[in-house]
Coordinates of C-alpha atoms in Angstrom, one line a residue:
Chain P
X1 CA -17.1 1.3 -9.7
X2 CA -13.9 2.4 -8.6
X3 CA -11.8 2.5 -5.5
X4 CA -12.7 0.5 -2.6
X5 CA -12.6 2.2 1.0
X6 CA -10.3 0.0 3.0
X7 CA -10.6 -1.8 6.5
X8 CA -7.4 -1.9 8.5
X9 CA -7.2 -4.1 11.6
X10 CA -4.4 -2.8 13.9
X11 CA -2.2 -5.0 15.9
X12 CA -0.7 -3.4 18.9
X13 CA 2.6 -5.4 19.8
X14 CA 5.1 -5.5 22.8
X15 CA 8.2 -7.5 22.4
X16 CA 6.8 -9.5 19.4
X17 CA 3.3 -10.4 21.1
X18 CA 0.1 -8.8 20.3
X19 CA -1.0 -6.8 23.6
X20 CA -4.4 -5.0 24.2
X21 CA -6.0 -8.5 23.8
X22 CA -6.7 -10.6 21.1
X23 CA -9.4 -13.4 21.5
X24 CA -10.3 -15.8 18.9
X25 CA -12.4 -18.9 19.5
X26 CA -10.3 -21.1 17.1
X27 CA -6.9 -19.6 16.9
X28 CA -4.1 -21.6 18.6
X29 CA -2.2 -18.4 19.9
X30 CA -4.0 -15.3 20.1
X31 CA -1.0 -13.4 20.9
X32 CA 1.1 -14.4 18.1
X33 CA 1.0 -11.4 15.6
X34 CA 1.8 -13.5 12.5
X35 CA -1.2 -15.8 13.3
X36 CA -3.5 -13.0 13.7
X37 CA -2.3 -11.1 10.9
X38 CA -2.8 -14.0 8.8
X39 CA -6.2 -14.6 9.9
X40 CA -7.4 -11.0 9.2
X41 CA -5.7 -11.3 5.7
X42 CA -7.6 -14.4 5.0
X43 CA -10.9 -12.8 6.3
X44 CA -10.4 -9.9 3.9
X45 CA -8.6 -7.4 5.6
X46 CA -7.5 -4.6 3.2
X47 CA -4.1 -4.0 4.9
X48 CA -2.6 -4.5 8.3
X49 CA -1.3 -1.8 10.6
X50 CA 1.3 -3.2 13.1
X51 CA 1.9 -0.8 15.8
X52 CA 5.2 -1.5 17.9
X53 CA 5.0 -0.3 21.4
X54 CA 8.4 -2.0 22.6
X55 CA 10.4 0.4 24.7
X56 CA 13.7 -1.7 24.8
X57 CA 16.2 -1.8 22.1
X58 CA 16.4 -5.9 22.4
X59 CA 12.6 -5.9 21.9
X60 CA 13.1 -4.0 18.5
X61 CA 15.1 -6.8 17.2
X62 CA 12.0 -9.1 18.0
X63 CA 10.0 -6.6 16.0
X64 CA 11.9 -7.0 13.0
X65 CA 11.7 -10.6 13.0
X66 CA 8.0 -10.4 13.6
X67 CA 7.6 -8.0 10.6
X68 CA 9.8 -10.5 8.5
X69 CA 7.4 -13.4 9.5
X70 CA 4.2 -11.4 8.8
X71 CA 5.4 -10.3 5.6
X72 CA 6.4 -13.7 4.0
X73 CA 2.9 -15.0 4.8
X74 CA 0.6 -12.0 4.5
X75 CA 0.3 -10.7 0.8
X76 CA -1.4 -7.4 1.4
X77 CA 0.0 -4.1 2.4
X78 CA 1.6 -3.9 5.8
X79 CA 2.2 -0.6 7.6
X80 CA 4.6 -0.7 10.6
X81 CA 4.5 2.2 13.1
X82 CA 5.8 3.1 16.7
X83 CA 9.3 4.1 17.3
X84 CA 10.3 5.1 13.7
X85 CA 12.8 7.9 14.3
X86 CA 15.6 7.7 11.8
X87 CA 16.0 6.7 8.1
X88 CA 18.0 3.6 9.3
X89 CA 14.5 2.6 11.2
X90 CA 12.8 3.1 7.9
X91 CA 15.2 1.1 5.9
X92 CA 15.3 -1.9 8.4
X93 CA 11.4 -2.0 8.5
X94 CA 11.1 -1.8 4.7
X95 CA 13.9 -4.4 4.2
X96 CA 11.8 -6.6 6.8
X97 CA 8.9 -6.5 4.5
X98 CA 6.8 -3.6 5.5
X99 CA 5.4 -1.7 2.8
X100 CA 4.9 1.6 4.7
X101 CA 6.0 3.2 7.9
X102 CA 4.1 5.2 10.4
X103 CA 5.9 8.4 11.8
X104 CA 4.3 10.0 14.7
X105 CA 6.2 11.7 17.3
X106 CA 9.5 11.9 15.3
X107 CA 7.8 14.1 12.7
X108 CA 6.5 16.5 15.5
X109 CA 10.2 16.9 17.1
X110 CA 11.7 16.9 13.5
X111 CA 9.4 17.7 10.5
X112 CA 12.3 17.4 8.1
X113 CA 12.7 13.9 8.9
X114 CA 9.4 13.3 7.1
X115 CA 10.9 15.3 4.1
X116 CA 14.0 13.3 4.2
X117 CA 12.1 10.0 4.6
X118 CA 9.9 10.8 1.6
X119 CA 12.6 12.0 -0.5
X120 CA 14.7 8.7 0.2
X121 CA 12.0 6.1 0.1
X122 CA 9.0 7.8 -1.7
X123 CA 5.6 9.1 -0.3
X124 CA 4.1 5.9 -0.9
X125 CA 5.3 4.4 2.1
X126 CA 5.2 7.4 4.4
X127 CA 2.4 7.6 6.5
X128 CA 2.3 10.3 9.0
X129 CA 0.2 9.4 12.2
X130 CA -1.5 12.5 13.9
X131 CA -3.0 12.2 17.3
X132 CA -5.5 15.0 17.9
X133 CA -7.4 16.3 20.5
X134 CA -10.2 18.9 20.6
X135 CA -9.1 22.1 22.3
X136 CA -12.0 24.5 21.3
X137 CA -15.1 24.9 23.6
X138 CA -18.5 24.1 22.7
X139 CA -19.6 27.2 21.3
X140 CA -16.4 27.9 19.4
X141 CA -15.3 27.0 15.9
X142 CA -14.0 23.3 16.4
X143 CA -10.2 23.3 16.7
X144 CA -7.8 20.5 17.2
X145 CA -4.4 20.5 18.5
X146 CA -1.7 17.8 18.2
X147 CA -0.5 15.9 21.1
X148 CA 2.1 13.5 21.6
X149 CA 3.1 10.7 24.3
X150 CA -0.1 9.0 24.1
X151 CA -2.2 12.2 24.0
X152 CA -0.4 13.7 27.3
X153 CA 1.9 16.3 26.0
X154 CA 0.2 19.2 24.1
X155 CA 2.3 20.7 21.1
X156 CA 0.5 23.8 20.3
X157 CA 0.3 22.5 16.7
X158 CA -3.2 23.0 14.9
X159 CA -4.1 19.6 13.5
X160 CA -5.4 21.0 10.2
X161 CA -2.3 23.0 9.7
X162 CA -0.2 20.1 10.6
X163 CA -1.6 17.8 8.3
X164 CA -1.4 20.3 5.3
X165 CA 2.5 20.7 6.2
X166 CA 3.2 16.8 6.7
X167 CA 1.7 16.5 3.1
X168 CA 3.6 19.2 1.6
X169 CA 6.7 17.5 3.3
X170 CA 5.9 14.2 1.4
X171 CA 3.4 12.2 3.7
X172 CA 1.4 9.9 1.2
X173 CA -1.2 9.2 3.8
X174 CA -2.5 10.5 7.3
X175 CA -3.4 8.0 9.9
X176 CA -5.6 10.5 12.0
X177 CA -6.3 9.3 15.5
X178 CA -8.8 11.3 17.8
X179 CA -7.3 11.1 21.4
X180 CA -10.8 12.2 22.7
X181 CA -12.4 9.2 21.1
X182 CA -9.6 6.5 21.3
X183 CA -10.7 3.8 23.7
X184 CA -14.2 5.1 24.0
X185 CA -16.1 2.8 21.6
X186 CA -18.4 5.9 20.8
X187 CA -17.3 6.3 17.1
X188 CA -14.9 8.5 15.3
X189 CA -14.5 12.2 15.7
X190 CA -16.1 12.7 12.5
X191 CA -16.0 16.4 12.5
X192 CA -11.9 16.1 13.0
X193 CA -11.8 13.5 10.2
X194 CA -14.0 15.4 7.8
X195 CA -11.9 18.7 8.4
X196 CA -8.5 16.9 7.6
X197 CA -9.8 14.8 4.8
X198 CA -10.9 18.3 3.1
X199 CA -7.8 20.0 4.0
X200 CA -5.2 17.5 2.0
X201 CA -5.1 15.8 -1.1
X202 CA -3.8 12.5 0.3
X203 CA -5.7 9.6 1.8
X204 CA -7.0 9.7 5.5
X205 CA -7.2 6.7 7.5
X206 CA -9.8 7.3 10.5
X207 CA -8.9 5.9 13.8
X208 CA -9.9 6.1 17.6
X209 CA -13.1 5.0 19.0
X210 CA -14.7 2.3 17.1
X211 CA -17.3 0.3 18.8
X212 CA -19.7 -1.1 16.2
X213 CA -20.1 -1.6 12.3
X214 CA -22.0 1.6 12.2
X215 CA -19.0 3.8 13.5
X216 CA -16.8 2.2 10.6
X217 CA -19.5 3.3 8.0
X218 CA -19.9 6.5 9.4
X219 CA -16.2 7.2 9.2
X220 CA -16.5 7.0 5.6
X221 CA -19.7 8.6 4.8
X222 CA -19.7 11.3 7.3
X223 CA -16.1 11.5 8.2
X224 CA -15.1 11.5 4.6
X225 CA -12.1 8.7 5.2
X226 CA -10.5 6.7 2.7
X227 CA -10.0 3.8 5.1
X228 CA -10.9 2.9 8.6
X229 CA -8.8 1.4 11.3
X230 CA -10.0 -0.8 14.3
X231 CA -8.5 -3.0 16.8
X232 CA -10.7 -4.4 19.4
X233 CA -14.2 -4.9 17.6
X234 CA -12.3 -7.4 15.5
X235 CA -9.8 -8.5 18.2
X236 CA -12.5 -9.6 20.6
X237 CA -14.5 -11.2 17.3
X238 CA -17.4 -8.8 18.3
X239 CA -17.5 -8.5 14.4
X240 CA -15.8 -10.2 11.6
X241 CA -13.8 -8.3 8.8
X242 CA -16.4 -9.9 6.6
X243 CA -19.5 -8.5 8.6
X244 CA -17.8 -4.9 8.5
X245 CA -17.6 -5.2 5.1
X246 CA -21.2 -6.5 4.3
X247 CA -22.4 -3.8 6.6
X248 CA -20.5 -1.1 4.8
X249 CA -21.8 -2.2 1.3
X250 CA -25.4 -2.2 2.6
X251 CA -24.8 1.5 3.2
X252 CA -23.6 2.1 -0.2
X253 CA -20.0 2.1 0.5
X254 CA -17.7 0.5 -2.2
X255 CA -15.7 -2.3 -0.5
X256 CA -13.6 -5.4 -1.5
X257 CA -15.5 -8.3 -1.0
X258 CA -13.7 -11.5 -0.8
Chain R
X1 CA 13.9 -25.7 -11.6
X2 CA 12.5 -22.5 -12.3
X3 CA 14.8 -19.5 -11.6
X4 CA 13.3 -16.0 -11.1
X5 CA 15.6 -13.0 -11.0
X6 CA 14.2 -9.9 -9.5
X7 CA 16.3 -7.1 -10.8
X8 CA 17.7 -5.1 -7.7
X9 CA 18.8 -1.7 -8.8
X10 CA 18.4 -0.2 -5.3
X11 CA 15.1 1.0 -5.4
X12 CA 13.0 0.2 -2.6
X13 CA 11.6 -3.1 -0.9
X14 CA 12.1 -6.3 -3.2
X15 CA 11.3 -8.5 -0.1
X16 CA 7.5 -8.8 -0.8
X17 CA 7.6 -9.7 -4.4
X18 CA 10.2 -12.4 -3.4
X19 CA 8.5 -13.6 -0.8
X20 CA 5.1 -13.8 -2.8
X21 CA 7.1 -15.7 -5.6
X22 CA 8.6 -18.3 -3.3
X23 CA 5.0 -18.7 -1.8
X24 CA 3.5 -19.3 -5.2
X25 CA 6.3 -21.3 -6.3
X26 CA 5.7 -23.7 -3.3
X27 CA 2.0 -23.9 -4.0
X28 CA 2.7 -25.1 -7.5
X29 CA 5.2 -27.7 -6.1
X30 CA 7.7 -26.4 -8.2
X31 CA 11.3 -25.8 -7.4
X32 CA 11.6 -22.1 -7.4
X33 CA 14.6 -20.2 -7.0
X34 CA 14.2 -16.4 -6.3
X35 CA 17.4 -14.1 -6.9
X36 CA 17.1 -10.5 -6.0
X37 CA 20.0 -9.1 -7.9
X38 CA 21.6 -6.5 -9.9
X39 CA 24.1 -9.0 -11.7
X40 CA 23.5 -9.0 -15.4
X41 CA 24.9 -12.5 -15.8
X42 CA 22.4 -14.0 -13.1
X43 CA 19.7 -12.1 -14.8
X44 CA 20.7 -13.6 -18.3
X45 CA 20.8 -17.2 -16.8
X46 CA 17.2 -16.8 -15.0
X47 CA 14.2 -18.4 -16.7
X48 CA 11.9 -15.5 -15.8
X49 CA 12.7 -11.7 -14.8
X50 CA 10.8 -9.6 -12.5
X51 CA 11.3 -5.7 -13.3
X52 CA 10.0 -3.8 -10.1
X53 CA 10.0 -0.3 -9.2
X54 CA 8.8 2.0 -6.7
X55 CA 9.3 5.7 -5.8
X56 CA 10.0 8.4 -7.7
X57 CA 10.7 8.1 -11.5
X58 CA 13.8 10.4 -11.8
X59 CA 15.5 8.4 -9.1
X60 CA 14.7 4.9 -10.5
X61 CA 15.7 6.1 -14.3
X62 CA 18.9 7.5 -12.7
X63 CA 19.8 4.1 -11.4
X64 CA 18.7 2.1 -14.3
X65 CA 20.6 4.2 -16.6
X66 CA 23.6 4.0 -14.2
X67 CA 23.5 0.1 -14.0
X68 CA 22.5 -0.5 -17.4
X69 CA 19.2 -2.1 -16.4
X70 CA 17.6 -0.8 -19.7
X71 CA 19.6 -3.2 -21.8
X72 CA 19.1 -6.0 -19.1
X73 CA 15.5 -5.6 -19.5
X74 CA 15.5 -5.3 -23.4
X75 CA 17.7 -8.5 -23.7
X76 CA 15.5 -10.4 -21.1
X77 CA 12.3 -9.6 -23.0
X78 CA 14.0 -10.8 -26.1
X79 CA 14.6 -14.4 -24.7
X80 CA 12.1 -15.2 -21.9
X81 CA 9.0 -13.7 -19.9
X82 CA 9.3 -10.5 -17.9
X83 CA 6.9 -9.1 -15.3
X84 CA 7.2 -5.4 -14.9
X85 CA 5.5 -3.9 -11.7
X86 CA 4.4 -0.3 -11.1
X87 CA 7.1 2.2 -11.7
X88 CA 8.9 -0.9 -13.4
X89 CA 5.7 -0.7 -16.0
X90 CA 6.1 3.1 -16.2
X91 CA 9.8 2.8 -17.0
X92 CA 9.1 1.1 -20.1
X93 CA 7.2 3.9 -21.5
X94 CA 8.9 6.7 -23.5
X95 CA 8.4 9.4 -20.9
X96 CA 6.9 10.3 -17.8
X97 CA 5.7 13.8 -16.5
X98 CA 6.9 13.1 -13.1
X99 CA 9.9 15.2 -11.7
X100 CA 9.4 18.0 -14.2
X101 CA 9.7 15.4 -17.1
X102 CA 11.8 12.3 -17.3
X103 CA 12.8 10.2 -20.4
X104 CA 12.2 6.6 -19.8
X105 CA 13.2 3.3 -21.8
X106 CA 10.7 3.9 -24.4
X107 CA 10.0 0.1 -25.1
X108 CA 6.3 1.3 -25.4
X109 CA 5.4 4.4 -26.8
X110 CA 3.3 6.5 -24.6
X111 CA 3.6 9.2 -21.7
X112 CA 3.0 8.7 -18.1
X113 CA 1.0 11.5 -16.6
X114 CA -0.2 13.1 -13.4
X115 CA -3.7 12.2 -11.9
X116 CA -3.8 16.1 -11.4
X117 CA -5.0 18.2 -8.4
X118 CA -8.5 18.5 -9.4
X119 CA -9.2 14.7 -10.0
X120 CA -12.9 14.0 -9.5
X121 CA -15.3 11.0 -9.8
X122 CA -18.5 10.8 -12.2
X123 CA -20.6 12.5 -9.3
X124 CA -18.2 15.3 -9.1
X125 CA -16.7 14.3 -5.7
X126 CA -13.0 15.2 -5.4
X127 CA -10.5 12.0 -5.5
X128 CA -7.6 11.6 -3.4
X129 CA -3.8 11.4 -5.0
X130 CA -2.3 9.0 -4.8
X131 CA -4.6 6.3 -6.0
X132 CA -4.0 4.2 -3.1
X133 CA -5.9 0.8 -2.4
X134 CA -8.1 -1.8 -4.1
X135 CA -9.4 -1.0 -7.6
X136 CA -11.0 -3.4 -10.1
X137 CA -9.4 -4.2 -13.1
X138 CA -11.2 -4.8 -16.4
X139 CA -9.9 -7.5 -18.5
X140 CA -9.8 -6.1 -22.0
X141 CA -8.9 -9.6 -23.6
X142 CA -8.3 -13.2 -22.9
X143 CA -4.5 -13.9 -21.8
X144 CA -2.8 -17.0 -20.0
X145 CA -2.0 -14.4 -17.4
X146 CA -5.6 -13.8 -16.6
X147 CA -6.2 -17.6 -16.0
X148 CA -8.4 -18.2 -12.8
X149 CA -8.7 -14.5 -12.1
X150 CA -12.4 -13.3 -12.5
X151 CA -12.8 -10.2 -14.3
X152 CA -13.1 -7.0 -12.5
X153 CA -11.1 -8.5 -9.7
X154 CA -9.7 -5.9 -7.3
X155 CA -5.9 -5.3 -7.0
X156 CA -3.8 -3.1 -4.9
X157 CA -2.6 0.2 -6.6
X158 CA -0.6 3.1 -5.1
X159 CA 0.5 5.8 -7.4
X160 CA 0.0 9.4 -8.6
X161 CA 1.1 9.0 -12.3
X162 CA -0.5 6.6 -14.8
X163 CA -0.6 5.6 -18.4
X164 CA -4.0 6.6 -19.8
X165 CA -6.2 3.9 -21.3
X166 CA -6.9 5.6 -24.7
X167 CA -7.1 5.0 -28.4
X168 CA -3.5 3.8 -28.4
X169 CA -3.9 1.0 -25.8
X170 CA -4.4 -1.8 -28.5
X171 CA -1.1 -0.7 -30.1
X172 CA 0.5 -1.0 -26.7
X173 CA -0.9 -4.2 -25.8
X174 CA -3.1 -2.9 -22.9
X175 CA -5.0 -5.7 -21.5
X176 CA -6.3 -4.3 -18.0
X177 CA -7.9 -1.2 -17.4
X178 CA -9.2 0.7 -14.2
X179 CA -11.0 3.7 -13.7
X180 CA -10.1 6.5 -11.1
X181 CA -11.3 9.9 -12.4
X182 CA -9.6 8.8 -15.5
X183 CA -9.1 5.8 -17.8
X184 CA -6.1 4.0 -16.3
X185 CA -4.1 1.2 -18.2
X186 CA -3.6 -1.3 -15.4
X187 CA -2.0 -4.1 -17.3
X188 CA 0.1 -4.6 -20.7
X189 CA 0.7 -7.7 -22.4
X190 CA 3.1 -8.2 -25.2
X191 CA 5.2 -11.2 -26.3
X192 CA 7.4 -12.1 -23.3
X193 CA 6.2 -9.1 -21.3
X194 CA 3.4 -8.5 -18.7
X195 CA 3.4 -5.3 -16.9
X196 CA 1.0 -4.0 -14.3
X197 CA 0.6 -0.6 -12.6
X198 CA -0.9 -2.5 -9.5
X199 CA 1.2 -4.6 -7.1
X200 CA 0.4 -8.3 -7.5
X201 CA 2.6 -9.0 -4.6
X202 CA 0.1 -7.1 -2.3
X203 CA -3.1 -8.0 -3.9
X204 CA -3.8 -11.3 -2.0
X205 CA -5.4 -14.1 -3.9
X206 CA -5.8 -12.3 -7.3
X207 CA -2.3 -11.1 -7.1
X208 CA -0.9 -14.5 -5.9
X209 CA -2.8 -16.2 -9.0
X210 CA -1.2 -13.6 -11.3
X211 CA 2.2 -14.4 -10.0
X212 CA 1.4 -18.1 -10.1
X213 CA 0.4 -18.0 -13.8
X214 CA 3.7 -15.9 -14.6
X215 CA 5.8 -18.8 -13.0
X216 CA 4.0 -21.0 -15.8
X217 CA 3.7 -18.6 -18.4
X218 CA 5.6 -19.2 -21.9
X219 CA 5.5 -15.6 -23.0
X220 CA 2.7 -15.8 -25.6
X221 CA -0.5 -14.6 -25.8

């Protein structure tokens, strides 16, 4: 037995509240990220990802307090992403209790920021988030391109090459989201995930498209992901983290059972 | 009052470990004061000391040397229980291969090595580096710090360099081992010193139990 594959619930938050809907039968306030994070932690989540979609400056202050509150009650790794653009942003989040930060758009607009961040804070806390979209036609060799702004803006960057570059610049982990699959509940883009996983030495977190437990297991077994990230299937109690782990274990995947 | 000093030499996030200590202190119903500080006098007056470490060893050792942290740690181990975490554990060794080779404190004989670019599991599958996530820790002996923690419990690791679990393990006091394409020394226990490659403050129940045990540990085996 060795390293377990990780299950990571993702909380999308705006102004300190979980958005995109969280429903729990026995939770007092389903919009409170601290309660939600605690609940996932108790249920056996291996990490928590907190994605801040707050736009305003004042809202960012709230985010820092939320991260502080989560970090003082949740004793598993916490990644904070969304709007991380400067070394000061990273320092603020790490000081608030984040263990890792996710860098997305800022990596595309300024790749050297990733290098500077890894040099200053260590690769172990730098997660580069890659949003990729398939751009090849069906009978072509598959090819994916990096998109920013929620999948609206193409960058012309090849996803595989980009992942290699980000690792060379010091990314310690890649959070890979398929923009084609995100929100579809039809499963990960396994081909994309496998291609990136084979291209780089660091762990890959598969994201985008999870609709059932089979998708999670496929992400590991066929997509060769080291961790799988999901939001809605857990938020709406379609499945618990425990069920997800039991299912993955049945498929022969090593998981941390609690 | 149990006063815990977390040595702050400017490397990384000490919030997590401080919060986790406060949390387990309150679970014990203990008056626990956690001080995150570089001040040698405060560290000297504490009942217990945490020697953390995160990031690259060259930067860590540079700050350790600049702030005289080596002497603070040596002095602490001579008088009270010390818990070294992650790069804190690596810094106790003689040397690390990281950053082209860096001399460390040499409190424990041994070299910290790179996992390698061609790390494979028993089935020949390529393994990712860093070793990141939850791995099992085999307890190699009984120890008060393992109290209430099942053998082969999983703890959270994140590192690319490691101390090998090998023929010198007994002499080094290695008391926990993990497997990741190589035999990894996951925990060391010596008089007044417990050191882990993994992060107890990020390892949920198993990790919190270890920290709770540390708050009650008298430093003996």
